[in-house]
mmCIF file of C-alpha atoms in Angstrom:
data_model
loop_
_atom_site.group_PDB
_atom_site.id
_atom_site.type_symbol
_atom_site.label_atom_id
_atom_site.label_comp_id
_atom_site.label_asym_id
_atom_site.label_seq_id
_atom_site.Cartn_x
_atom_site.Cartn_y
_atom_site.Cartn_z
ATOM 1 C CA UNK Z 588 71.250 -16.698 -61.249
ATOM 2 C CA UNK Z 589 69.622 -13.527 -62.295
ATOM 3 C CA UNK Z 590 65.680 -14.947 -62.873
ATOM 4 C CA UNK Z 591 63.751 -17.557 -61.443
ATOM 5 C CA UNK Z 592 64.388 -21.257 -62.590
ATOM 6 C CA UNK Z 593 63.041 -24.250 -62.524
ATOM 7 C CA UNK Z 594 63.980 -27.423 -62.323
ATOM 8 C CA UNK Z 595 63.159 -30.164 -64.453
ATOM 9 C CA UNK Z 596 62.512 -28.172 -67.559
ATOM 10 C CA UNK Z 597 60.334 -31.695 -68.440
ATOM 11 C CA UNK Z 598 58.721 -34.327 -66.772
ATOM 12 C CA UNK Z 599 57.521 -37.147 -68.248
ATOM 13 C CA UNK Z 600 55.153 -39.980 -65.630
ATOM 14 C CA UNK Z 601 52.932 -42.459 -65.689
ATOM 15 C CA UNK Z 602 49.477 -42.287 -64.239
ATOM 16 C CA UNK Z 603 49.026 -42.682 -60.627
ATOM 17 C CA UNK Z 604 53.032 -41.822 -60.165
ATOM 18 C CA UNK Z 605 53.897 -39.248 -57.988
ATOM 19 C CA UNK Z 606 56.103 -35.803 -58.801
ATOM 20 C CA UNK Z 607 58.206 -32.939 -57.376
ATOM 21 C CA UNK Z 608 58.606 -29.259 -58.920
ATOM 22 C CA UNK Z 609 60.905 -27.085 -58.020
ATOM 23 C CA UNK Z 610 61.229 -23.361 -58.031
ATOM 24 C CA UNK Z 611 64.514 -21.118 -57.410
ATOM 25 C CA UNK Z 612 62.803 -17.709 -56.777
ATOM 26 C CA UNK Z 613 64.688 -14.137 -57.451
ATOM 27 C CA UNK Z 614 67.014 -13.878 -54.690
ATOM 28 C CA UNK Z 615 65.481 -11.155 -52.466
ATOM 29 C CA UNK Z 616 62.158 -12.084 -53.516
ATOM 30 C CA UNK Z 617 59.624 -13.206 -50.893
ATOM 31 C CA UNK Z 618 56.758 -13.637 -52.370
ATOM 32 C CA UNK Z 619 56.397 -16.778 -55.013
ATOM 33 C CA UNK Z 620 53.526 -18.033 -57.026
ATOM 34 C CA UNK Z 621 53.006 -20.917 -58.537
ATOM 35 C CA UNK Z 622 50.769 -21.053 -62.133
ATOM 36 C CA UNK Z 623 49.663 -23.950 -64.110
ATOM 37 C CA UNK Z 624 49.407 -22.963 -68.143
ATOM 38 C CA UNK Z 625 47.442 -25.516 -70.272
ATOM 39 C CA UNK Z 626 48.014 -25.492 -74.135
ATOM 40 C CA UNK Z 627 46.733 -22.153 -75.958
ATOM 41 C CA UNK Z 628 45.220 -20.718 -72.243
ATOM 42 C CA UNK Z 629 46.414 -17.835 -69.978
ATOM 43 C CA UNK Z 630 48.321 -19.009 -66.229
ATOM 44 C CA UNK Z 631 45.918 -19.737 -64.448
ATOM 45 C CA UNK Z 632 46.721 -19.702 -60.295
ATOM 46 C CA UNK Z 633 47.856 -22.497 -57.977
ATOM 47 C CA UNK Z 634 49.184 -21.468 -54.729
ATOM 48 C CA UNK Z 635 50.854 -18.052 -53.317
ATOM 49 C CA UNK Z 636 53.344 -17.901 -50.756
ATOM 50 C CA UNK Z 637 54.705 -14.500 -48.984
ATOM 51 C CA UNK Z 638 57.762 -15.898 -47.061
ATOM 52 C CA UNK Z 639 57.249 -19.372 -45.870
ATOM 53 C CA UNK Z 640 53.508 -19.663 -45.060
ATOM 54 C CA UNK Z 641 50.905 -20.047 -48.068
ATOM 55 C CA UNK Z 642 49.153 -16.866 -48.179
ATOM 56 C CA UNK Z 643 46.587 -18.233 -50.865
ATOM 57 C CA UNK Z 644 46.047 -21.583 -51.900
ATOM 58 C CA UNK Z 645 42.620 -21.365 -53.203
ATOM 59 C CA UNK Z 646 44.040 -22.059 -56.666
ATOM 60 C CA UNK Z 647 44.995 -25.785 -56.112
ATOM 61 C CA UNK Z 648 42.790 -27.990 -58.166
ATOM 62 C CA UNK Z 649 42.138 -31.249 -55.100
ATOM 63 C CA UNK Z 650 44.234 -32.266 -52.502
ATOM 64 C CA UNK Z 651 46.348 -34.518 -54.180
ATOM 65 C CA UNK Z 652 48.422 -31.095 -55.194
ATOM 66 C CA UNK Z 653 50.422 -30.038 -52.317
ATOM 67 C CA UNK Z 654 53.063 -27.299 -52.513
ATOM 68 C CA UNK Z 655 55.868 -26.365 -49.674
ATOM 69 C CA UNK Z 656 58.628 -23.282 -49.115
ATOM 70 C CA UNK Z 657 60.655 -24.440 -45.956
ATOM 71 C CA UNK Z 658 62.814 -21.760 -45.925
ATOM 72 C CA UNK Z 659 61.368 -19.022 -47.521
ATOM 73 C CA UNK Z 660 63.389 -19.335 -50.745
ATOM 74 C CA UNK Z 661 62.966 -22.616 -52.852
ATOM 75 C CA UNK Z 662 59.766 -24.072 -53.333
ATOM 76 C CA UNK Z 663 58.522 -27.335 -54.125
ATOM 77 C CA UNK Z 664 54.765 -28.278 -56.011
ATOM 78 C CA UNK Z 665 54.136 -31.521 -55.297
ATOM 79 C CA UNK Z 666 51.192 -33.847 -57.316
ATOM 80 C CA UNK Z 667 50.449 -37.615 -56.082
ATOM 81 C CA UNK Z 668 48.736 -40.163 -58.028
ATOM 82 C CA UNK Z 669 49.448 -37.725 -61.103
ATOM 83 C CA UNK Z 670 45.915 -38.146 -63.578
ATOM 84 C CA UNK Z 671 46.428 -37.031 -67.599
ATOM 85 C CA UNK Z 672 44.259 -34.204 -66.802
ATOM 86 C CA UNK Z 673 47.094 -32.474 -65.153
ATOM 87 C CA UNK Z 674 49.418 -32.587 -68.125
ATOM 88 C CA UNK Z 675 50.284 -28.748 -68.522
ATOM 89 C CA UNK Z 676 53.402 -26.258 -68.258
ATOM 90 C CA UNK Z 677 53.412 -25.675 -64.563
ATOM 91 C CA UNK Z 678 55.100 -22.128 -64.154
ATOM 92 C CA UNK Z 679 56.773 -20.153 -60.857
ATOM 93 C CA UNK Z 680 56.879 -16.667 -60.809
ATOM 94 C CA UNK Z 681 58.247 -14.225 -57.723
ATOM 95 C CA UNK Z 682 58.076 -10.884 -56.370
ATOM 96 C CA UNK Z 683 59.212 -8.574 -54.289
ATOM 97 C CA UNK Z 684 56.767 -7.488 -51.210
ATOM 98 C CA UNK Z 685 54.030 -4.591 -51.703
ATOM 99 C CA UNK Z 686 53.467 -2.250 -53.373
ATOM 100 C CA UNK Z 687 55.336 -3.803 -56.110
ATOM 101 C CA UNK Z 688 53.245 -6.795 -57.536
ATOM 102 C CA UNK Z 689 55.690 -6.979 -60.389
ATOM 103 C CA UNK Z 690 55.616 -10.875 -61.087
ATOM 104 C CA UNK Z 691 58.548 -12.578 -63.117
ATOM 105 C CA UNK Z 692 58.241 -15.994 -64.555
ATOM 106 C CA UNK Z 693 60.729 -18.867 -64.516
ATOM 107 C CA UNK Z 694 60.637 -20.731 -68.523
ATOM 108 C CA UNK Z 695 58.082 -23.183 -66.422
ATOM 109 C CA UNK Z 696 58.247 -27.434 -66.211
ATOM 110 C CA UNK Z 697 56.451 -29.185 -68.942
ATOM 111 C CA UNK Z 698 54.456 -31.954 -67.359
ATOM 112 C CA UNK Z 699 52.822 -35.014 -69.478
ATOM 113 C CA UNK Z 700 51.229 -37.539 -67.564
ATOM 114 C CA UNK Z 701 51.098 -40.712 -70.163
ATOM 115 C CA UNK N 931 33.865 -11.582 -60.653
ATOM 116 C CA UNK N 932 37.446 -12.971 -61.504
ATOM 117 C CA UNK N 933 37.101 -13.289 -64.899
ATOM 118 C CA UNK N 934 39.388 -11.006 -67.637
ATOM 119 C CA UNK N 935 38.210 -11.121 -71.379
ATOM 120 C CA UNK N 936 41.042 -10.840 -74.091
ATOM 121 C CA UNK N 937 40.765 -9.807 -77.713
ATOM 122 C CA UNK N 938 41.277 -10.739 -80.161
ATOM 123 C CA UNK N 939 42.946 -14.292 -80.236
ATOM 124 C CA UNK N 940 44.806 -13.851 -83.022
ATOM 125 C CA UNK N 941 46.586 -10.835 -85.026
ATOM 126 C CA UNK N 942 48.245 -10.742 -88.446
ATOM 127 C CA UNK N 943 49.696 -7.664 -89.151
ATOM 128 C CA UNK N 944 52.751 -5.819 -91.334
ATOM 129 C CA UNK N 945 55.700 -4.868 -90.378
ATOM 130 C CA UNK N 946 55.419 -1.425 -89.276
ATOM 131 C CA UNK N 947 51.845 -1.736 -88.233
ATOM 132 C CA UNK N 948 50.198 -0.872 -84.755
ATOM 133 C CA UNK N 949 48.664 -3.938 -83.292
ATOM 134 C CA UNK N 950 46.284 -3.550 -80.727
ATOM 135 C CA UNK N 951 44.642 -5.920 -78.216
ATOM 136 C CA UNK N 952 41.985 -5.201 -76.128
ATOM 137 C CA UNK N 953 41.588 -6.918 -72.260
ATOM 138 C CA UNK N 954 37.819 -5.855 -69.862
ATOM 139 C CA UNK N 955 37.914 -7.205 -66.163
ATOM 140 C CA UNK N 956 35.333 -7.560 -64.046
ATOM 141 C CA UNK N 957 36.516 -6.906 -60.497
ATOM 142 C CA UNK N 958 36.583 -3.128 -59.898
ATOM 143 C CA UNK N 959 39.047 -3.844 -57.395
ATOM 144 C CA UNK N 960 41.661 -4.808 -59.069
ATOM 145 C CA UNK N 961 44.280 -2.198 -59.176
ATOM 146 C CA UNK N 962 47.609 -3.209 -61.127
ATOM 147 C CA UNK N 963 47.221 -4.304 -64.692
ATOM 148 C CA UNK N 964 50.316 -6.293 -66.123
ATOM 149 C CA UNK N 965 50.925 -7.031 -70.181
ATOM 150 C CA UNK N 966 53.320 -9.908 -70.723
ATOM 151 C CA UNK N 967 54.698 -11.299 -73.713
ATOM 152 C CA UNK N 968 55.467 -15.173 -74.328
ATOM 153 C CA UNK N 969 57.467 -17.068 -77.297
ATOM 154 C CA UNK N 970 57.117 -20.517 -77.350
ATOM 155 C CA UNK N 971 58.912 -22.753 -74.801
ATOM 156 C CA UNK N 972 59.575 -19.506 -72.565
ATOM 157 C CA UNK N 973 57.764 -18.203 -69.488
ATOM 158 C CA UNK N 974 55.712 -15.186 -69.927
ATOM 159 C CA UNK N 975 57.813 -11.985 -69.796
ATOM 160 C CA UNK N 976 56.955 -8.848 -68.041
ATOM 161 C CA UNK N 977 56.727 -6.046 -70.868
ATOM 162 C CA UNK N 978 54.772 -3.323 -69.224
ATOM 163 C CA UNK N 979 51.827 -2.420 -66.486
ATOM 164 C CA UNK N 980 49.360 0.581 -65.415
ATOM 165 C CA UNK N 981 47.875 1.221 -62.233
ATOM 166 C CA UNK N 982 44.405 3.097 -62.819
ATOM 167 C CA UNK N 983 45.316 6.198 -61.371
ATOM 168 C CA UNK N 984 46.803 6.946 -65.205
ATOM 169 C CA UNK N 985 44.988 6.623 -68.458
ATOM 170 C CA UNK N 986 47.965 5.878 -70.586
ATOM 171 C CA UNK N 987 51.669 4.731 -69.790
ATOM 172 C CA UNK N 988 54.188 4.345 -72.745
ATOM 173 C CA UNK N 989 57.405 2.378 -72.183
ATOM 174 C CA UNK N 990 59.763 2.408 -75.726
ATOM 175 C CA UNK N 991 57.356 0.918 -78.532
ATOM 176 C CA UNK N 992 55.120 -0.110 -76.565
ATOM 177 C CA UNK N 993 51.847 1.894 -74.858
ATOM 178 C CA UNK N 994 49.052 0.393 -72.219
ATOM 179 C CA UNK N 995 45.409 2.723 -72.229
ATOM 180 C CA UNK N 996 43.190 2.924 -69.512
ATOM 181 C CA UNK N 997 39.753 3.431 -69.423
ATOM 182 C CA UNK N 998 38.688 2.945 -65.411
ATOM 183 C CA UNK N 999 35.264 3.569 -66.424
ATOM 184 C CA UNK N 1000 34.696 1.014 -69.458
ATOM 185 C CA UNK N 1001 36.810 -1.006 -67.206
ATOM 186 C CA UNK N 1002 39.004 -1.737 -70.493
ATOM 187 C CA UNK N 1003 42.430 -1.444 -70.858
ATOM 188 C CA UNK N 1004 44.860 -2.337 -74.016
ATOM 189 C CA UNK N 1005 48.050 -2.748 -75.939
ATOM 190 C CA UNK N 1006 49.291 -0.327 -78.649
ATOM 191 C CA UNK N 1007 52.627 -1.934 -80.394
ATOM 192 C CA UNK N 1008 54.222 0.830 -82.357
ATOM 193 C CA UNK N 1009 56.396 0.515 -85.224
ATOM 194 C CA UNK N 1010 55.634 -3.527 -85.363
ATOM 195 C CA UNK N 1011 58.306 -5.935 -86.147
ATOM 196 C CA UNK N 1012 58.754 -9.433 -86.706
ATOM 197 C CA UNK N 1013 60.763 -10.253 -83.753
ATOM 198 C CA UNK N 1014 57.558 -8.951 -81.992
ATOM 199 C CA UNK N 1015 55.244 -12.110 -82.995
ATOM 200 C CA UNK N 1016 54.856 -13.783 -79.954
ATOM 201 C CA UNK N 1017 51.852 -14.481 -77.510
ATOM 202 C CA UNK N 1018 50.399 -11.198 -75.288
ATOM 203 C CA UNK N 1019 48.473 -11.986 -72.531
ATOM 204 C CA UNK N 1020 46.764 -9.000 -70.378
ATOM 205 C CA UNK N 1021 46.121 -9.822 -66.490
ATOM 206 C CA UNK N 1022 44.829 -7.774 -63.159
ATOM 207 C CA UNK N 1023 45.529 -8.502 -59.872
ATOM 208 C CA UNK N 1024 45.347 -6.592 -56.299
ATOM 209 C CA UNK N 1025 48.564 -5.264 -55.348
ATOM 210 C CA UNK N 1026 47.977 -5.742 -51.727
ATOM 211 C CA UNK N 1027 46.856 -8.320 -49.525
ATOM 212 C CA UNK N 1028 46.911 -11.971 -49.684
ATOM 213 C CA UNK N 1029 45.451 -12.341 -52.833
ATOM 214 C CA UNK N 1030 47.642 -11.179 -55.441
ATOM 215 C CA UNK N 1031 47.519 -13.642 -57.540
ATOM 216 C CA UNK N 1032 47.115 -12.434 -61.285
ATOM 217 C CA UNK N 1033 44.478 -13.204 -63.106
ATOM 218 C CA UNK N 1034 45.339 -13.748 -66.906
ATOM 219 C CA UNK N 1035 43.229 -13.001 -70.035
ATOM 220 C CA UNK N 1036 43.388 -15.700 -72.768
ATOM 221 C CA UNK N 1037 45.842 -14.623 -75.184
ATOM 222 C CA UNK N 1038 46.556 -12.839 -78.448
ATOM 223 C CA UNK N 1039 49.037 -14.683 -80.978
ATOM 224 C CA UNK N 1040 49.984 -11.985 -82.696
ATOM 225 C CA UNK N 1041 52.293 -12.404 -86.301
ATOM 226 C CA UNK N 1042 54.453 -9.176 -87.378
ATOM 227 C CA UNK N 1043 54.832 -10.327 -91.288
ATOM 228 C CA UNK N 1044 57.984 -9.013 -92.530
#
């Protein structure tokens, strides 16, 4: 595809479960970034990768968030024993390499932890 | 240090009319500054950005100013219209290095009445 997607579009768990994100970058793109927007609030950073080594994860909330790019494409944000707290639109955006810092956004996964 | 300040949170204007919103950052190193517009359910879209080696760019209706030394920069929306009501967020970011992340103001809902 043309943009960045991700997959599921909405996740619905219970408390203490644990969940997978996924993130289909631009094709071409190396650098990926992963956002977490809460209701009526700006993005607000998770975890940068620039090919398949995180450049910048000073954005994850605790350890129990974990994200992974294998292969330098797809990427995966992982959450264990999910809390209601972290109920938010968790968006993916990519980039080509510098100068350029032009990010573009996937249409995000809507999480609700019950 | 981090920190960008948006204004104001909400707009209500007529079709036709020139909204503007207004975005200060703190970090004088920060050197790209993004504008992206989001409807709901959609990931933020790229509309336009300035670097601050220019005090005004001006892609079709719509016009980013700089002012490096205020440390200020906003949106002019010419020639408003309805399919324009949507949720602006301003953001900064390094365009080198590892931290690139983007660091988002907290949004303007604006409403283009028709």
């Amino acid at each position: 595809g043309a943009g960045v997607s991700q997959t599921p579009s909405n996740k619905v768990t219970e408390k203490g479960k644990y969940v997978e994100l996924r993130c289909d970058p631009i094709s071409g793109h190396t650098a990926l970034y992963w956002y977490r927007q809460s209701l009526g609030q700006g993005p607000e950073f998770l975890i940068y990768f620039q090919g398949t080594g995180a450049a910048d994860d000073s954005g994850l909330p605790n350890d129990r968030f974990f994200a992974v790019r294998p292969e330098g494409s797809v990427s995966t944000l992982k959450i264990q024993r999910t809390e209601r707290g972290d109920s938010a639109v968790y968006l993916c955006a990519s980039s080509l390499m510098a100068p350029s810092n032009e990010q573009f956004f996937g249409p995000g996964t809507r999480l609700t932890v019950l | 240090q981090q920190q960008v300040k948006q204004s104001p949170q909400s707009l209500i204007v007529q079709k036709g009319g020139i909204p503007i919103i207004n975005c200060a950052y703190e970090n004088t190193a920060f050197d790209y500054f993004p504008w992206y517009q989001q409807f709901p359910g959609k990931g933020p879209a790229l509309l336009i950005a300035i670097r601050p080696d220019v005090s005004e760019k001006k892609e079709g209706r719509f016009t980013i100013s700089f002012n490096k030394s205020a440390k200020q920069f906003s949106l002019h929306i010419m020639d408003s219209q309805p399919g324009d009501s949507a949720t602006y967020f301003c953001a900064a970011s390094l365009s080198s290095g590892s931290a690139r992340q983007l660091t988002f103001g907290s949004g303007t809902q604006l409403t283009v009445l028709p």
